[in-house]
CSV table of C-alpha atoms in Angstrom, one decimal:
chain,number,residue,atom,x,y,z
A,207,UNK,CA,-11.3,26.1,6.8
A,208,UNK,CA,-11.2,26.3,3.1
A,209,UNK,CA,-8.2,27.3,1.4
A,210,UNK,CA,-8.7,31.0,0.4
A,211,UNK,CA,-7.3,32.7,-2.9
A,212,UNK,CA,-4.9,34.8,-0.6
A,213,UNK,CA,-3.4,31.6,1.0
A,214,UNK,CA,-3.1,30.1,-1.9
A,215,UNK,CA,-1.3,32.8,-3.5
A,216,UNK,CA,1.2,33.3,-0.6
A,217,UNK,CA,1.8,29.6,-0.6
A,218,UNK,CA,2.4,29.0,-4.2
A,219,UNK,CA,4.2,32.1,-5.1
A,220,UNK,CA,7.5,30.3,-4.2
A,221,UNK,CA,6.5,26.5,-4.2
A,222,UNK,CA,5.4,23.9,-6.6
A,223,UNK,CA,2.3,21.9,-6.6
A,224,UNK,CA,1.9,18.8,-4.6
A,225,UNK,CA,-0.4,15.9,-5.6
A,226,UNK,CA,-3.0,13.7,-3.7
A,227,UNK,CA,-4.7,14.9,-0.6
A,228,UNK,CA,-2.5,14.2,2.4
A,229,UNK,CA,0.5,13.4,0.0
A,230,UNK,CA,-0.4,9.6,-0.5
A,231,UNK,CA,-3.4,7.4,-1.2
A,232,UNK,CA,-4.5,4.1,0.0
A,233,UNK,CA,-2.1,2.3,-2.0
A,234,UNK,CA,1.0,1.1,-0.1
A,235,UNK,CA,4.2,0.4,-2.2
A,236,UNK,CA,5.2,-3.2,-1.3
A,237,UNK,CA,1.9,-4.4,0.0
A,238,UNK,CA,1.4,-7.0,-2.6
A,239,UNK,CA,4.7,-7.8,-4.5
A,240,UNK,CA,5.8,-11.5,-3.8
A,241,UNK,CA,4.7,-15.0,-3.2
A,242,UNK,CA,3.9,-14.2,0.4
A,243,UNK,CA,1.1,-12.0,-1.0
A,244,UNK,CA,-0.4,-14.8,-3.3
A,245,UNK,CA,-3.8,-16.4,-3.2
A,246,UNK,CA,-3.5,-20.2,-1.9
A,247,UNK,CA,-4.7,-22.7,-4.4
A,248,UNK,CA,-5.6,-25.3,-1.7
A,249,UNK,CA,-8.2,-25.1,1.3
A,250,UNK,CA,-6.5,-23.2,4.1
A,251,UNK,CA,-6.7,-20.4,7.0
A,252,UNK,CA,-3.9,-17.8,7.0
A,253,UNK,CA,-3.1,-15.2,9.6
A,254,UNK,CA,-0.4,-12.6,8.7
A,255,UNK,CA,1.2,-9.9,10.8
A,256,UNK,CA,2.2,-6.9,8.9
A,257,UNK,CA,4.5,-4.3,9.9
A,258,UNK,CA,5.3,-1.2,7.8
A,259,UNK,CA,7.6,1.8,8.5
A,260,UNK,CA,7.3,4.9,6.2
A,261,UNK,CA,9.7,7.9,6.9
A,262,UNK,CA,9.5,10.6,4.4
A,263,UNK,CA,9.6,14.4,3.6
A,264,UNK,CA,8.5,17.1,1.1
A,265,UNK,CA,10.7,20.0,0.7
A,266,UNK,CA,9.9,23.6,1.2
A,267,UNK,CA,9.4,24.0,-2.6
A,268,UNK,CA,6.3,21.7,-2.6
A,269,UNK,CA,2.4,22.2,-1.2
A,270,UNK,CA,0.9,19.4,0.4
A,271,UNK,CA,-2.9,19.6,1.1
A,272,UNK,CA,-3.5,17.7,4.5
A,273,UNK,CA,-7.2,17.7,5.8
A,274,UNK,CA,-8.2,21.0,4.2
A,275,UNK,CA,-4.7,22.6,5.3
A,276,UNK,CA,-2.2,24.2,2.9
A,277,UNK,CA,1.3,23.0,4.1
A,278,UNK,CA,5.0,22.9,2.9
A,279,UNK,CA,8.1,21.2,4.3
A,280,UNK,CA,6.3,18.2,5.6
A,281,UNK,CA,8.1,15.6,7.6
A,282,UNK,CA,6.3,12.4,8.1
A,283,UNK,CA,7.0,9.3,10.4
A,284,UNK,CA,4.3,6.4,10.1
A,285,UNK,CA,4.6,3.1,11.8
A,286,UNK,CA,1.5,0.6,11.0
A,287,UNK,CA,0.9,-2.9,12.6
A,288,UNK,CA,-1.7,-4.8,10.7
A,289,UNK,CA,-3.5,-8.2,10.9
A,290,UNK,CA,-4.5,-10.0,7.6
A,291,UNK,CA,-6.8,-13.1,7.9
A,292,UNK,CA,-7.3,-15.0,4.6
A,293,UNK,CA,-10.0,-17.8,4.2
A,294,UNK,CA,-9.8,-20.3,1.3
A,295,UNK,CA,-12.7,-22.5,2.0
A,296,UNK,CA,-13.4,-25.9,0.8
A,297,UNK,CA,-16.3,-24.7,-1.5
A,298,UNK,CA,-13.8,-22.3,-2.9
A,299,UNK,CA,-12.6,-24.9,-5.3
A,300,UNK,CA,-14.5,-23.8,-8.5
A,301,UNK,CA,-13.1,-26.3,-10.8
A,302,UNK,CA,-9.7,-28.0,-11.3
A,303,UNK,CA,-7.9,-24.7,-12.2
A,304,UNK,CA,-10.0,-22.0,-10.5
A,305,UNK,CA,-10.3,-21.1,-6.7
A,306,UNK,CA,-11.8,-18.6,-4.6
A,307,UNK,CA,-10.8,-16.8,-1.4
A,308,UNK,CA,-11.5,-13.7,0.6
A,309,UNK,CA,-9.5,-11.8,3.1
A,310,UNK,CA,-9.4,-8.7,5.6
A,311,UNK,CA,-6.7,-6.5,6.8
A,312,UNK,CA,-7.0,-4.4,9.9
A,313,UNK,CA,-4.4,-1.7,10.7
A,314,UNK,CA,-3.1,0.1,13.7
A,315,UNK,CA,-1.5,3.2,12.8
A,316,UNK,CA,1.2,5.5,14.6
A,317,UNK,CA,1.8,8.7,12.6
A,318,UNK,CA,3.6,12.0,13.3
A,319,UNK,CA,3.5,15.0,11.0
A,320,UNK,CA,5.4,18.3,11.1
A,321,UNK,CA,4.8,20.8,8.5
A,322,UNK,CA,4.7,24.6,7.8
A,323,UNK,CA,1.2,25.5,7.6
A,324,UNK,CA,0.0,28.5,5.5
A,325,UNK,CA,-2.9,30.7,7.0
A,326,UNK,CA,-4.5,34.0,6.3
A,327,UNK,CA,-2.3,35.5,9.2
A,328,UNK,CA,0.9,33.9,7.9
A,329,UNK,CA,3.1,30.5,8.2
A,330,UNK,CA,3.0,28.6,11.4
A,331,UNK,CA,5.0,25.6,12.2
A,332,UNK,CA,2.8,22.9,13.4
A,333,UNK,CA,3.1,19.3,14.7
A,334,UNK,CA,0.6,16.5,15.2
A,335,UNK,CA,0.6,12.8,16.3
A,336,UNK,CA,-2.0,10.2,16.5
A,337,UNK,CA,-2.6,6.5,17.0
A,338,UNK,CA,-5.5,4.2,16.3
A,339,UNK,CA,-7.0,1.9,13.9
A,340,UNK,CA,-6.6,3.1,10.1
A,341,UNK,CA,-8.8,2.3,7.2
A,342,UNK,CA,-9.6,-1.4,7.0
A,343,UNK,CA,-8.9,-3.3,3.8
A,344,UNK,CA,-11.6,-5.8,2.6
A,345,UNK,CA,-10.9,-8.1,-0.2
A,346,UNK,CA,-14.2,-10.0,-0.9
A,347,UNK,CA,-13.1,-11.6,-4.3
A,348,UNK,CA,-9.7,-13.2,-4.5
A,349,UNK,CA,-9.5,-15.6,-7.4
A,350,UNK,CA,-6.7,-17.9,-8.3
A,351,UNK,CA,-6.2,-19.4,-11.7
A,352,UNK,CA,-3.6,-22.3,-11.2
A,353,UNK,CA,-2.0,-23.2,-14.5
A,354,UNK,CA,0.7,-25.6,-13.2
A,355,UNK,CA,2.3,-25.9,-10.0
A,356,UNK,CA,5.0,-23.2,-11.0
A,357,UNK,CA,2.5,-20.6,-12.4
A,358,UNK,CA,-0.6,-18.9,-11.2
A,359,UNK,CA,-2.5,-15.7,-11.7
A,360,UNK,CA,-4.5,-13.9,-8.9
A,361,UNK,CA,-7.4,-11.7,-9.6
A,362,UNK,CA,-8.6,-9.7,-6.6
A,363,UNK,CA,-10.8,-7.1,-5.8
A,364,UNK,CA,-9.9,-4.7,-2.8
A,365,UNK,CA,-12.2,-2.2,-0.9
A,366,UNK,CA,-10.6,0.3,1.4
A,367,UNK,CA,-13.2,1.4,4.1
A,368,UNK,CA,-12.9,4.7,5.8
A,369,UNK,CA,-12.8,3.4,9.3
A,370,UNK,CA,-9.8,5.5,10.6
A,371,UNK,CA,-9.8,8.6,12.6
A,372,UNK,CA,-10.0,11.8,10.5
A,373,UNK,CA,-10.4,15.4,11.4
A,374,UNK,CA,-10.4,18.5,9.1
A,375,UNK,CA,-7.7,20.9,10.1
A,376,UNK,CA,-5.7,18.2,11.8
A,377,UNK,CA,-2.2,17.2,10.4
A,378,UNK,CA,-2.1,13.5,11.5
A,379,UNK,CA,-5.0,11.3,10.8
A,380,UNK,CA,-5.2,7.6,10.7
A,381,UNK,CA,-7.7,7.3,8.0
A,382,UNK,CA,-8.2,9.0,4.6
A,383,UNK,CA,-12.0,9.6,5.2
A,384,UNK,CA,-12.9,8.3,1.7
A,385,UNK,CA,-13.4,5.1,-0.2
A,386,UNK,CA,-11.1,3.3,-2.6
A,387,UNK,CA,-11.9,0.5,-5.0
A,388,UNK,CA,-8.7,-1.3,-5.9
A,389,UNK,CA,-8.7,-4.0,-8.7
A,390,UNK,CA,-5.6,-6.0,-9.0
A,391,UNK,CA,-3.9,-8.8,-11.2
A,392,UNK,CA,-1.0,-10.8,-9.9
A,393,UNK,CA,1.1,-13.1,-12.1
A,394,UNK,CA,3.4,-15.4,-9.9
A,395,UNK,CA,6.1,-17.9,-11.2
A,396,UNK,CA,7.8,-19.8,-8.6
A,397,UNK,CA,9.7,-22.7,-9.6
A,398,UNK,CA,9.3,-25.6,-7.5
A,399,UNK,CA,12.6,-27.4,-8.6
A,400,UNK,CA,14.8,-24.5,-9.5
A,401,UNK,CA,13.6,-22.2,-6.4
A,402,UNK,CA,13.3,-19.0,-8.7
A,403,UNK,CA,10.6,-16.5,-8.2
A,404,UNK,CA,9.3,-13.9,-10.5
A,405,UNK,CA,6.1,-12.0,-9.2
A,406,UNK,CA,4.3,-9.0,-10.8
A,407,UNK,CA,1.0,-7.4,-9.2
A,408,UNK,CA,-0.7,-4.6,-11.5
A,409,UNK,CA,-3.6,-2.6,-9.8
A,410,UNK,CA,-5.4,0.6,-10.0
A,411,UNK,CA,-7.2,2.6,-7.3
A,412,UNK,CA,-10.5,4.3,-7.8
A,413,UNK,CA,-10.9,6.9,-5.0
A,414,UNK,CA,-14.3,8.5,-3.9
A,415,UNK,CA,-14.4,12.0,-2.7
A,416,UNK,CA,-13.7,13.0,0.7
A,417,UNK,CA,-16.9,14.3,1.9
A,418,UNK,CA,-15.4,16.8,4.6
A,419,UNK,CA,-13.0,18.4,2.3
A,420,UNK,CA,-14.8,18.1,-1.1
A,421,UNK,CA,-11.5,16.7,-2.3
A,422,UNK,CA,-11.4,13.6,-4.9
A,423,UNK,CA,-7.9,12.1,-5.5
A,424,UNK,CA,-7.4,10.9,-9.0
A,425,UNK,CA,-7.3,7.6,-10.2
A,426,UNK,CA,-3.7,5.9,-9.3
A,427,UNK,CA,-2.1,2.8,-11.3
A,428,UNK,CA,0.8,0.9,-9.7
A,429,UNK,CA,3.0,-2.1,-10.5
A,430,UNK,CA,4.9,-3.9,-7.8
A,431,UNK,CA,7.4,-6.9,-8.5
A,432,UNK,CA,10.0,-9.3,-7.0
A,433,UNK,CA,12.7,-11.3,-8.5
A,434,UNK,CA,14.3,-13.7,-5.9
A,435,UNK,CA,16.2,-17.0,-5.5
A,436,UNK,CA,15.0,-19.4,-3.0
A,437,UNK,CA,17.1,-22.1,-1.6
A,438,UNK,CA,17.3,-25.0,1.3
A,439,UNK,CA,18.6,-23.5,4.6
A,440,UNK,CA,18.6,-25.1,8.1
A,441,UNK,CA,15.5,-27.2,7.4
A,442,UNK,CA,13.6,-24.7,5.7
A,443,UNK,CA,13.8,-22.5,2.6
A,444,UNK,CA,15.3,-18.9,2.4
A,445,UNK,CA,15.2,-16.5,-0.2
A,446,UNK,CA,17.1,-13.4,-1.3
A,447,UNK,CA,16.4,-11.0,-4.1
A,448,UNK,CA,15.1,-7.5,-5.2
A,449,UNK,CA,11.6,-6.0,-5.2
A,450,UNK,CA,10.6,-2.7,-6.5
A,451,UNK,CA,7.4,-0.8,-7.6
A,452,UNK,CA,6.1,2.0,-9.9
A,453,UNK,CA,3.4,4.1,-9.3
A,454,UNK,CA,1.6,7.1,-11.1
A,455,UNK,CA,-1.6,9.1,-10.6
A,456,UNK,CA,-3.1,8.9,-14.4
A,457,UNK,CA,-5.7,11.8,-13.8
A,458,UNK,CA,-6.0,14.8,-11.8
A,459,UNK,CA,-7.6,15.6,-8.5
A,460,UNK,CA,-11.0,17.1,-8.5
A,461,UNK,CA,-13.9,18.5,-6.5
A,462,UNK,CA,-14.4,22.1,-4.8
A,463,UNK,CA,-11.6,21.3,-2.3
A,464,UNK,CA,-9.0,20.5,-5.0
A,465,UNK,CA,-8.0,24.5,-5.3
A,466,UNK,CA,-4.5,23.3,-6.5
A,467,UNK,CA,-5.8,22.4,-9.9
A,468,UNK,CA,-5.3,19.3,-11.9
A,469,UNK,CA,-1.9,17.8,-11.2
A,470,UNK,CA,-0.5,14.1,-10.8
A,471,UNK,CA,2.0,12.4,-8.5
A,472,UNK,CA,4.6,9.7,-9.2
A,473,UNK,CA,7.0,7.6,-7.4
A,474,UNK,CA,9.0,4.6,-7.8
A,475,UNK,CA,11.2,2.6,-5.4
A,476,UNK,CA,13.8,-0.5,-5.2
A,477,UNK,CA,15.5,-2.5,-2.8
A,478,UNK,CA,16.5,-5.8,-1.2
A,479,UNK,CA,14.0,-8.6,-0.1
A,480,UNK,CA,14.8,-11.6,2.0
A,481,UNK,CA,12.4,-14.4,3.2
A,482,UNK,CA,12.5,-17.6,5.3
A,483,UNK,CA,10.1,-20.4,5.3
A,484,UNK,CA,9.7,-23.4,7.3
A,485,UNK,CA,7.1,-25.9,8.8
A,486,UNK,CA,6.5,-25.4,12.7
A,487,UNK,CA,4.2,-28.1,14.1
A,488,UNK,CA,2.5,-28.8,11.0
A,489,UNK,CA,2.2,-25.0,10.5
A,490,UNK,CA,3.8,-23.2,7.4
A,491,UNK,CA,5.4,-20.1,8.9
A,492,UNK,CA,6.8,-17.7,6.4
A,493,UNK,CA,8.6,-14.3,7.2
A,494,UNK,CA,9.7,-11.7,4.6
A,495,UNK,CA,11.4,-8.5,5.1
A,496,UNK,CA,12.3,-5.8,2.6
A,497,UNK,CA,13.3,-2.2,2.2
A,498,UNK,CA,12.1,0.0,-0.6
A,499,UNK,CA,14.1,3.3,-1.2
A,500,UNK,CA,12.0,6.0,-3.4
A,501,UNK,CA,14.3,7.3,-6.0
A,502,UNK,CA,11.9,8.8,-8.6
A,503,UNK,CA,9.3,11.1,-7.0
A,504,UNK,CA,7.1,13.8,-8.6
A,505,UNK,CA,4.7,16.0,-6.3
A,506,UNK,CA,4.9,13.6,-3.4
A,507,UNK,CA,6.6,13.2,-0.2
A,508,UNK,CA,9.8,11.0,-0.7
A,509,UNK,CA,11.5,8.5,1.8
A,510,UNK,CA,11.8,4.8,2.7
A,511,UNK,CA,9.4,1.9,3.2
A,512,UNK,CA,10.4,-1.2,5.4
A,513,UNK,CA,8.2,-4.1,5.5
A,514,UNK,CA,8.0,-7.2,7.7
A,515,UNK,CA,5.4,-9.9,7.1
A,516,UNK,CA,5.1,-13.0,9.0
A,517,UNK,CA,2.7,-15.6,7.8
A,518,UNK,CA,1.0,-18.6,9.5
A,519,UNK,CA,-0.6,-20.9,7.4
A,520,UNK,CA,-3.0,-23.5,9.0
């Protein structure tokens, strides 16, 4: 169902505009922010479990376009479990400074959304829930430039594949139904003697059009970072610090389905991060947990992100 001028007029008469189809893009705040997310300079194979909880809401004064529906007052509860596999092959040692890796992430998403849906006949309260495979993330290019044992720069190219379940007119979908290309550069300092960490990841998301809604979300840029102190503890190394992110949509949505016009979203978040690293039976095990509270939000749902990452380095 395409949004008609009558629906838009009634919905927008008392509300403000909302950016991005579905209220969020493929980028997940905190997904790349610390040493846990870096590329390994040495030959290895890594398996990583990722858990993400996102609880957010949009007030009654914001319109949120979801799967060709016009909604307000959306409440979102999302839980995702993901498996990341990263391979740094022997042939990936390009020279003394440069190395090559590749990775893939498969997410399983549990999503519930409740919102007021505006139709030609009036406003109806609706809710939808869904569980299933989300959009797979492929990283065919992951280059690491090693300057010294303390400092590395990563150059990576991510590709979000629309493998998740999607249906026009349904509030909850596990996929976005469009492709996204995401180049990212990561700067990582980790002092081998002083235990200090300073990591910054800068990326941009280039989104393709959703063919079912003719909606093209504008380009987004984002910055994630972590400052932490690591120290010996119980035979391993613990870390504690702060993590944060900044995100902004730098050009407006477009396409025949972008009936709300050219408008852009922004958000920023901040919170504590803790980690622990220990070798178990010759396997490096790293666990990291963080909470990111959104405090600067424009034209998006607002809420909290909770991450847990557990990495096994073989």
